[in-house]
Amino acid sequence: MNRRQSLSSLLGLGLFSFGGHRAARAAEGAAPALVKSRAEWARLLPVTSYRVLFEEATERPGSSELNHEKRAGTYVCAACFQPLFDSATKFESGTGWPSFWQPLQGAVATKTDYLLVVPRTEYHCSRCGGHQGHIFDDGPKPTGLRYCNNGVALKFVARGEPLPGLRT
C-alpha cells in the first residue's frame, strides 16, 4: 500500500475535521477579499461543503461526482464562486479526489499544515479563504504538482455556460 492509498484508507472512514484554522492569506499579510462569519457561511452552504471549506474537514475519497467530470470548463469555489481551476489542468491522480496540476493565476493562497505531523502545503481560495485541499509534488508535467481538491469545495461550470456572479 502506497502513501496515497494509506491516506485514502484513513480518510475514507468519513469526514474528519483537521483543525478549524482561519482563512489563509491571499498574499503575505493580506486578508481574503470576502469575509463572512462562520454562521453566515453555514447558512449559505450544504453541511458537507461548509465542513470542508470552513472547518477543514475532508470528504471521503471517491465520493465526488467531479472525479468523473471530463467536459471543458471552469471549477469555481463552492463558497464564493471565484474561478480556481481550468479543466485543461485536471488529471486522474488515482487518489479519489479531483486533482489539478495548476490553479488559475492568483486563485489560491497557501499555508503549511502540520496536523498529520509531516508538513504539508494546504491551499485555500484566495478570495474567501475556503479550504480546498493540499498540494503534493507527485503531479504531472509541466509543474510536477498535484492540487488534491475536495469535490464538495468546488462547483463545475461547463464551457459556454455563464460563470456564477461572485458572492458578496
Coordinates of C-alpha atoms in Angstrom, one line a residue:
M1 CA 0.0 0.0 0.0
N2 CA 1.5 3.4 -1.0
R3 CA 1.2 6.7 0.8
R4 CA -1.8 7.8 -1.2
Q5 CA -3.7 4.6 -0.6
S6 CA -2.8 4.7 3.1
L7 CA -4.1 8.3 3.5
S8 CA -7.2 7.4 1.4
S9 CA -8.0 4.5 3.6
L10 CA -7.6 6.6 6.7
L11 CA -9.7 9.4 5.4
G12 CA -12.2 7.0 3.7
L13 CA -13.9 6.5 7.0
G14 CA -15.8 9.7 6.5
L15 CA -15.5 13.4 7.0
F16 CA -12.8 14.3 9.5
S17 CA -12.1 17.7 10.8
F18 CA -8.4 18.8 10.6
G19 CA -8.5 21.9 12.6
G20 CA -10.6 24.9 12.2
H21 CA -7.9 27.2 11.0
R22 CA -9.0 30.7 9.9
A23 CA -8.7 31.7 6.3
A24 CA -5.4 31.6 4.5
R25 CA -3.7 34.8 3.4
A26 CA -4.2 35.8 -0.2
A27 CA -0.7 37.4 -0.1
E28 CA 1.7 37.8 2.8
G29 CA -0.1 39.9 5.4
A30 CA -3.3 40.3 3.4
A31 CA -6.7 39.0 4.4
P32 CA -9.2 37.4 2.0
A33 CA -11.3 39.8 -0.1
L34 CA -14.6 38.3 1.1
V35 CA -15.0 37.8 4.9
K36 CA -18.2 36.3 6.4
S37 CA -18.8 34.8 9.8
R38 CA -19.0 31.0 10.2
A39 CA -22.7 31.4 10.9
E40 CA -23.2 33.2 7.6
W41 CA -21.3 30.5 5.6
A42 CA -23.2 27.8 7.4
R43 CA -26.5 29.3 6.3
L44 CA -25.3 29.6 2.6
L45 CA -23.7 26.2 2.1
P46 CA -24.6 22.5 2.4
V47 CA -23.3 21.0 5.6
T48 CA -20.6 18.9 3.9
S49 CA -19.3 21.8 1.9
Y50 CA -19.3 24.1 4.9
R51 CA -17.4 21.5 7.0
V52 CA -14.7 21.1 4.3
L53 CA -14.4 24.8 3.4
F54 CA -14.5 26.4 6.9
E55 CA -13.7 23.6 9.3
E56 CA -11.1 21.9 7.1
A57 CA -12.8 18.5 7.0
T58 CA -12.0 16.1 4.2
E59 CA -14.6 14.3 2.1
R60 CA -14.5 10.5 1.6
P61 CA -12.2 9.6 -1.4
G62 CA -14.1 8.6 -4.5
S63 CA -17.3 10.3 -3.3
S64 CA -17.2 13.3 -5.6
E65 CA -19.1 13.3 -8.9
L66 CA -16.4 15.7 -10.1
N67 CA -13.9 12.9 -10.2
H68 CA -15.6 11.7 -13.4
E69 CA -16.2 15.2 -14.9
K70 CA -14.5 15.3 -18.3
R71 CA -16.1 18.3 -20.0
A72 CA -14.2 21.5 -20.7
G73 CA -15.0 24.2 -18.3
T74 CA -14.0 26.0 -15.1
Y75 CA -14.0 24.8 -11.5
V76 CA -15.1 27.6 -9.0
C77 CA -15.0 27.8 -5.3
A78 CA -18.3 26.4 -3.9
A79 CA -18.4 29.2 -1.3
C80 CA -17.7 32.5 -3.1
F81 CA -17.7 31.3 -6.8
Q82 CA -14.2 32.6 -7.6
P83 CA -12.8 30.6 -10.5
L84 CA -10.0 28.3 -9.3
F85 CA -9.0 25.8 -12.0
D86 CA -9.4 25.4 -15.7
S87 CA -10.5 21.9 -16.8
A88 CA -7.4 21.7 -19.0
T89 CA -5.3 21.3 -15.8
K90 CA -7.4 18.4 -14.4
F91 CA -5.9 14.9 -14.4
E92 CA -6.7 11.5 -12.9
S93 CA -4.4 11.1 -9.9
G94 CA -5.8 7.8 -8.6
T95 CA -6.4 9.3 -5.2
G96 CA -10.2 9.6 -5.2
W97 CA -10.2 13.4 -5.2
P98 CA -10.3 15.8 -8.2
S99 CA -6.7 16.8 -8.9
F100 CA -5.2 19.6 -10.9
W101 CA -1.6 20.4 -11.8
Q102 CA -2.1 24.2 -11.7
P103 CA -4.6 26.7 -10.4
L104 CA -5.6 29.9 -12.2
Q105 CA -3.3 32.9 -11.5
G106 CA -3.9 34.3 -8.0
A107 CA -6.8 32.0 -7.3
V108 CA -5.3 30.2 -4.3
A109 CA -3.3 31.0 -1.1
T110 CA -1.2 28.5 0.8
K111 CA 0.0 27.8 4.3
T112 CA 1.8 24.9 6.0
D113 CA -0.3 22.3 7.7
Y114 CA 1.4 20.1 10.5
L115 CA -1.8 18.2 11.5
L116 CA -0.6 14.8 10.2
V117 CA 2.9 15.5 11.8
V118 CA 4.6 15.7 8.4
P119 CA 4.4 19.3 7.0
R120 CA 2.0 19.6 4.0
T121 CA 1.1 22.6 1.9
E122 CA -2.6 23.4 2.3
Y123 CA -4.4 25.7 -0.1
H124 CA -7.4 27.9 0.1
C125 CA -9.5 30.1 -2.1
S126 CA -7.7 33.4 -2.1
R127 CA -10.9 35.3 -2.1
C128 CA -12.9 33.8 0.8
G129 CA -10.3 31.6 2.5
G130 CA -12.3 28.4 2.0
H131 CA -10.2 25.3 2.4
Q132 CA -9.8 23.4 -0.9
G133 CA -7.1 20.8 -0.3
H134 CA -3.4 20.1 -0.2
I135 CA -0.5 20.4 -2.7
F136 CA 1.8 17.4 -3.3
D137 CA 4.9 17.1 -5.5
D138 CA 3.8 14.0 -7.4
G139 CA 1.8 15.5 -10.2
P140 CA 2.4 15.5 -13.9
K141 CA 4.4 17.9 -16.0
P142 CA 4.7 20.8 -16.6
T143 CA 4.5 21.7 -12.9
G144 CA 5.0 18.3 -11.2
L145 CA 2.4 19.4 -8.7
R146 CA -0.9 17.8 -7.6
Y147 CA -3.5 20.1 -6.2
C148 CA -5.7 17.5 -4.5
N149 CA -9.1 19.1 -4.1
N150 CA -12.2 18.2 -2.1
G151 CA -15.0 17.9 -4.6
V152 CA -17.6 19.5 -2.3
A153 CA -15.4 22.6 -2.1
L154 CA -15.8 23.1 -5.9
K155 CA -18.6 23.7 -8.4
F156 CA -18.1 22.9 -12.1
V157 CA -19.3 25.3 -14.9
A158 CA -19.2 23.8 -18.4
R159 CA -17.5 25.9 -21.1
G160 CA -20.2 28.1 -22.8
E161 CA -22.3 28.4 -19.6
P162 CA -22.1 31.6 -17.7
L163 CA -19.9 31.6 -14.6
P164 CA -21.9 32.5 -11.4
G165 CA -21.5 36.0 -10.1
L166 CA -19.1 36.3 -7.3
R167 CA -20.8 36.0 -3.9
T168 CA -20.8 39.2 -1.8

